[in-house]
CSV table of C-alpha atoms in Angstrom, one decimal:
chain,number,residue,atom,x,y,z
A,1,MET,CA,-24.1,-33.3,-64.0
A,2,GLU,CA,-26.7,-34.2,-61.4
A,3,VAL,CA,-24.7,-37.1,-60.0
A,4,LEU,CA,-21.5,-35.2,-60.1
A,5,GLY,CA,-23.2,-32.3,-58.5
A,6,VAL,CA,-24.3,-34.4,-55.6
A,7,VAL,CA,-20.8,-35.8,-55.1
A,8,LEU,CA,-19.3,-32.3,-55.2
A,9,ILE,CA,-21.9,-30.9,-52.8
A,10,LEU,CA,-21.1,-33.7,-50.3
A,11,VAL,CA,-17.3,-32.9,-50.6
A,12,ILE,CA,-18.0,-29.2,-50.1
A,13,VAL,CA,-20.4,-29.8,-47.2
A,14,VAL,CA,-18.3,-32.3,-45.4
A,15,GLY,CA,-15.1,-30.2,-45.7
A,16,SER,CA,-16.9,-27.1,-44.5
A,17,VAL,CA,-18.7,-28.7,-41.5
A,18,ILE,CA,-15.4,-30.3,-40.4
A,19,LEU,CA,-13.6,-26.9,-40.4
A,20,HIS,CA,-16.6,-25.4,-38.6
A,21,GLU,CA,-16.6,-28.0,-35.8
A,22,LEU,CA,-12.8,-28.0,-35.6
A,23,ALA,CA,-12.9,-24.2,-35.1
A,24,HIS,CA,-15.2,-24.7,-32.1
A,25,GLY,CA,-12.8,-27.2,-30.6
A,26,VAL,CA,-9.7,-25.3,-31.2
A,27,VAL,CA,-11.0,-22.1,-29.7
A,28,ALA,CA,-12.3,-24.0,-26.7
A,29,TYR,CA,-8.9,-25.6,-26.3
A,30,TRP,CA,-7.3,-22.1,-26.4
A,31,LEU,CA,-9.7,-21.0,-23.7
A,32,GLY,CA,-8.9,-23.9,-21.4
A,33,ASP,CA,-11.3,-26.7,-22.2
A,34,HIS,CA,-9.6,-29.9,-23.4
A,35,THR,CA,-12.9,-31.9,-23.8
A,36,ALA,CA,-12.8,-31.8,-27.6
A,37,LYS,CA,-9.1,-32.7,-27.7
A,38,ASP,CA,-9.6,-35.6,-25.3
A,39,ALA,CA,-12.5,-36.9,-27.4
A,40,GLY,CA,-10.3,-36.9,-30.5
A,41,ARG,CA,-12.2,-34.1,-32.2
A,42,LEU,CA,-9.3,-31.8,-33.0
A,43,THR,CA,-8.7,-33.6,-36.2
A,44,LEU,CA,-9.6,-33.3,-39.9
A,45,ASN,CA,-10.6,-37.0,-40.0
A,46,PRO,CA,-14.2,-36.9,-41.4
A,47,ILE,CA,-15.2,-40.1,-39.6
A,48,LYS,CA,-14.9,-38.2,-36.3
A,49,HIS,CA,-17.2,-35.4,-37.4
A,50,ILE,CA,-19.8,-36.7,-39.9
A,51,ASP,CA,-23.4,-37.0,-38.9
A,52,PRO,CA,-25.2,-39.2,-41.5
A,53,TYR,CA,-28.3,-37.2,-41.4
A,54,MET,CA,-27.1,-33.6,-41.1
A,55,SER,CA,-23.8,-34.0,-43.1
A,56,ILE,CA,-25.2,-36.1,-45.9
A,57,LEU,CA,-28.9,-36.6,-46.2
A,58,VAL,CA,-30.2,-33.1,-45.5
A,59,PRO,CA,-27.7,-31.3,-47.8
A,60,VAL,CA,-28.3,-33.7,-50.7
A,61,ILE,CA,-32.1,-33.3,-50.3
A,62,LEU,CA,-31.8,-29.5,-50.2
A,63,TYR,CA,-29.6,-29.5,-53.3
A,64,LEU,CA,-31.9,-31.7,-55.2
A,65,LEU,CA,-34.9,-29.5,-54.2
A,66,LYS,CA,-32.8,-26.5,-55.4
A,67,ALA,CA,-33.1,-24.9,-51.9
A,68,PRO,CA,-30.3,-23.2,-50.0
A,69,VAL,CA,-28.0,-25.9,-48.9
A,70,PHE,CA,-27.0,-26.1,-45.2
A,71,GLY,CA,-26.2,-29.0,-42.8
A,72,GLY,CA,-24.1,-29.8,-39.8
A,73,ALA,CA,-21.8,-32.3,-38.1
A,74,LYS,CA,-21.7,-34.0,-34.8
A,75,PRO,CA,-21.4,-31.2,-32.2
A,76,VAL,CA,-17.9,-30.9,-30.7
A,77,PRO,CA,-18.2,-31.6,-26.9
A,78,ILE,CA,-17.5,-28.5,-24.9
A,79,ASN,CA,-17.5,-28.1,-21.1
A,80,SER,CA,-18.2,-24.4,-20.6
A,81,ARG,CA,-17.2,-24.7,-16.9
A,82,ASN,CA,-13.6,-25.1,-18.1
A,83,LEU,CA,-13.6,-22.0,-20.3
A,84,LYS,CA,-12.1,-18.7,-19.5
A,85,TRP,CA,-14.7,-15.9,-19.2
A,86,ARG,CA,-17.5,-18.6,-18.9
A,87,GLU,CA,-20.5,-17.4,-21.0
A,88,TRP,CA,-18.3,-15.0,-22.9
A,89,GLY,CA,-15.8,-17.7,-23.5
A,90,MET,CA,-18.7,-19.9,-24.8
A,91,ALA,CA,-19.8,-17.1,-27.0
A,92,LEU,CA,-16.3,-17.0,-28.6
A,93,VAL,CA,-16.3,-20.7,-29.1
A,94,ALA,CA,-19.7,-20.5,-30.8
A,95,VAL,CA,-18.8,-17.6,-33.0
A,96,ALA,CA,-15.7,-19.4,-34.2
A,97,GLY,CA,-17.7,-21.8,-36.4
A,98,PRO,CA,-19.7,-19.2,-38.4
A,99,VAL,CA,-16.6,-17.0,-38.7
A,100,THR,CA,-14.7,-19.9,-40.2
A,101,ASN,CA,-17.5,-20.5,-42.7
A,102,PHE,CA,-17.4,-16.8,-43.6
A,103,LEU,CA,-13.6,-16.9,-44.1
A,104,ILE,CA,-13.9,-20.0,-46.3
A,105,ALA,CA,-16.6,-18.3,-48.4
A,106,PHE,CA,-14.5,-15.1,-48.7
A,107,ILE,CA,-11.3,-17.0,-49.6
A,108,PHE,CA,-13.0,-19.0,-52.3
A,109,PHE,CA,-14.6,-15.9,-53.6
A,110,LEU,CA,-11.3,-14.0,-53.8
A,111,ILE,CA,-9.5,-16.9,-55.5
A,112,GLY,CA,-12.3,-17.6,-57.9
A,113,HIS,CA,-12.7,-13.9,-58.7
A,114,PHE,CA,-9.1,-13.1,-59.4
A,115,THR,CA,-8.4,-16.3,-61.3
A,116,GLY,CA,-11.7,-16.1,-63.2
A,117,LEU,CA,-12.6,-19.6,-62.0
A,118,LEU,CA,-15.8,-18.2,-60.4
A,119,TYR,CA,-16.9,-17.0,-63.8
A,120,GLY,CA,-16.2,-20.1,-65.9
A,121,ALA,CA,-12.6,-19.5,-66.9
A,122,GLY,CA,-11.7,-23.1,-65.8
A,123,GLY,CA,-14.9,-24.8,-67.0
A,124,GLU,CA,-18.3,-25.5,-65.7
A,125,VAL,CA,-17.1,-27.9,-62.9
A,126,LEU,CA,-14.7,-25.5,-61.4
A,127,GLU,CA,-17.2,-22.7,-61.6
A,128,PHE,CA,-19.7,-24.9,-59.8
A,129,ILE,CA,-17.2,-25.8,-57.1
A,130,PHE,CA,-16.1,-22.2,-56.4
A,131,SER,CA,-19.6,-20.8,-56.4
A,132,LYS,CA,-21.0,-23.6,-54.2
A,133,PHE,CA,-18.1,-23.2,-51.7
A,134,VAL,CA,-19.1,-19.5,-51.4
A,135,TYR,CA,-22.8,-20.0,-51.2
A,136,ILE,CA,-22.9,-23.1,-49.0
A,137,ASN,CA,-20.5,-21.6,-46.4
A,138,LEU,CA,-22.5,-18.4,-46.3
A,139,GLY,CA,-25.6,-20.6,-45.8
A,140,PHE,CA,-23.9,-22.4,-42.9
A,141,MET,CA,-22.9,-19.1,-41.4
A,142,LEU,CA,-26.4,-17.6,-41.5
A,143,PHE,CA,-28.1,-20.8,-40.4
A,144,ASN,CA,-25.9,-21.2,-37.4
A,145,LEU,CA,-26.3,-17.6,-36.4
A,146,ILE,CA,-30.0,-18.1,-35.8
A,147,PRO,CA,-30.4,-17.3,-32.0
A,148,ILE,CA,-32.3,-20.5,-31.1
A,149,PRO,CA,-30.5,-23.2,-29.0
A,150,PRO,CA,-28.5,-25.2,-29.8
A,151,LEU,CA,-27.3,-23.1,-32.8
A,152,ASP,CA,-24.3,-20.9,-32.3
A,153,GLY,CA,-26.3,-17.6,-32.4
A,154,SER,CA,-28.0,-18.7,-29.1
A,155,ARG,CA,-24.6,-18.8,-27.3
A,156,VAL,CA,-24.0,-15.2,-28.2
A,157,LEU,CA,-27.6,-14.2,-27.2
A,158,TYR,CA,-27.1,-16.1,-23.9
A,159,ALA,CA,-23.9,-14.1,-23.1
A,160,ILE,CA,-25.6,-10.7,-23.5
A,161,SER,CA,-29.0,-11.6,-22.0
A,162,PRO,CA,-30.2,-11.0,-18.4
A,163,ASP,CA,-30.5,-14.0,-16.1
A,164,LYS,CA,-34.2,-14.5,-16.6
A,165,PHE,CA,-33.9,-14.8,-20.3
A,166,ARG,CA,-30.9,-17.1,-19.9
A,167,THR,CA,-33.2,-19.4,-18.0
A,168,VAL,CA,-35.7,-19.4,-20.9
A,169,LEU,CA,-32.9,-20.3,-23.3
A,170,MET,CA,-31.7,-23.1,-21.1
A,171,SER,CA,-35.2,-24.5,-20.8
A,172,ILE,CA,-35.8,-24.8,-24.5
A,173,GLU,CA,-32.3,-26.2,-25.3
A,174,ARG,CA,-33.4,-29.8,-25.5
A,175,TYR,CA,-36.3,-28.8,-27.8
A,176,GLY,CA,-34.4,-26.2,-29.9
A,177,ILE,CA,-33.6,-28.3,-32.9
A,178,ILE,CA,-37.2,-29.5,-33.1
A,179,ILE,CA,-38.4,-25.9,-32.9
A,180,ILE,CA,-36.1,-25.0,-35.8
A,181,TYR,CA,-37.3,-27.9,-37.9
A,182,VAL,CA,-41.0,-27.0,-37.2
A,183,LEU,CA,-40.3,-23.4,-38.2
A,184,ILE,CA,-38.7,-24.5,-41.4
A,185,LEU,CA,-41.6,-26.8,-42.2
A,186,LEU,CA,-44.2,-24.1,-41.5
A,187,PHE,CA,-42.3,-21.2,-43.0
A,188,GLY,CA,-40.0,-23.0,-45.5
A,189,LYS,CA,-40.5,-20.5,-48.3
A,190,VAL,CA,-40.0,-17.5,-46.1
A,191,PHE,CA,-36.9,-19.1,-44.5
A,192,SER,CA,-35.4,-20.0,-47.9
A,193,GLN,CA,-36.0,-16.5,-49.2
A,194,LEU,CA,-34.4,-14.9,-46.2
A,195,MET,CA,-31.4,-17.2,-46.6
A,196,VAL,CA,-31.1,-16.5,-50.3
A,197,ASN,CA,-31.4,-12.7,-49.6
A,198,GLY,CA,-28.7,-12.9,-46.9
A,199,MET,CA,-26.3,-14.9,-49.1
A,200,ASN,CA,-26.8,-12.7,-52.1
A,201,GLY,CA,-26.3,-9.6,-49.9
A,202,ILE,CA,-23.0,-10.9,-48.6
A,203,TRP,CA,-22.0,-11.9,-52.2
A,204,ASP,CA,-22.7,-8.4,-53.3
A,205,PHE,CA,-20.6,-7.1,-50.4
A,206,PHE,CA,-17.7,-9.3,-51.6
A,207,ARG,CA,-18.1,-7.9,-55.1
A,208,PHE,CA,-18.0,-4.4,-53.6
A,209,ILE,CA,-14.8,-5.2,-51.8
A,210,VAL,CA,-13.0,-6.3,-55.0
A,211,GLY,CA,-14.3,-3.3,-56.9
A,212,VAL,CA,-17.1,-4.9,-58.9
A,213,ARG,CA,-20.2,-2.7,-59.2
């Protein structure tokens, strides 16, 4: 099951990050920026989106370590100067990714719940697929909502922040991903626990919606 699990995790991760990035590009296009379209990123073609490190290596390592699985893809190019409503337009573009992951998780939960596939009715493999689609997409959503540049949460924080704080956010943009990795390395257990608690909390919310107590 370990080898099959890795393969399935990769399929789930790649499919999820493609839809995440596609959502960014589509919303940007709706708001007037054609940069992603011109770059050929408004497509489901995985070759256009996959990052070997974030889309493959990191999710596989996290899965094998039995840690919350998250990852990413090549960022969709966005020119915020072309967007309607400028910083608020950029915030909408940013939120589109996590919202997409939330919807994927919710849809797979609903299908899995009402068919019983989430509880083993279709066998171990289908239960694994449906549960991982839910949890991994919730992980993507929560991770991307961290308000540290260049993650999506920082774009929302930028839109609501005063000018002085926006300057701070812009100054750490180039170092943001390094800061995130350092924080994960230093506080890995705390980070994992917070992620797990968040995912389980949303899972319980889904169960509440369908009437499961």
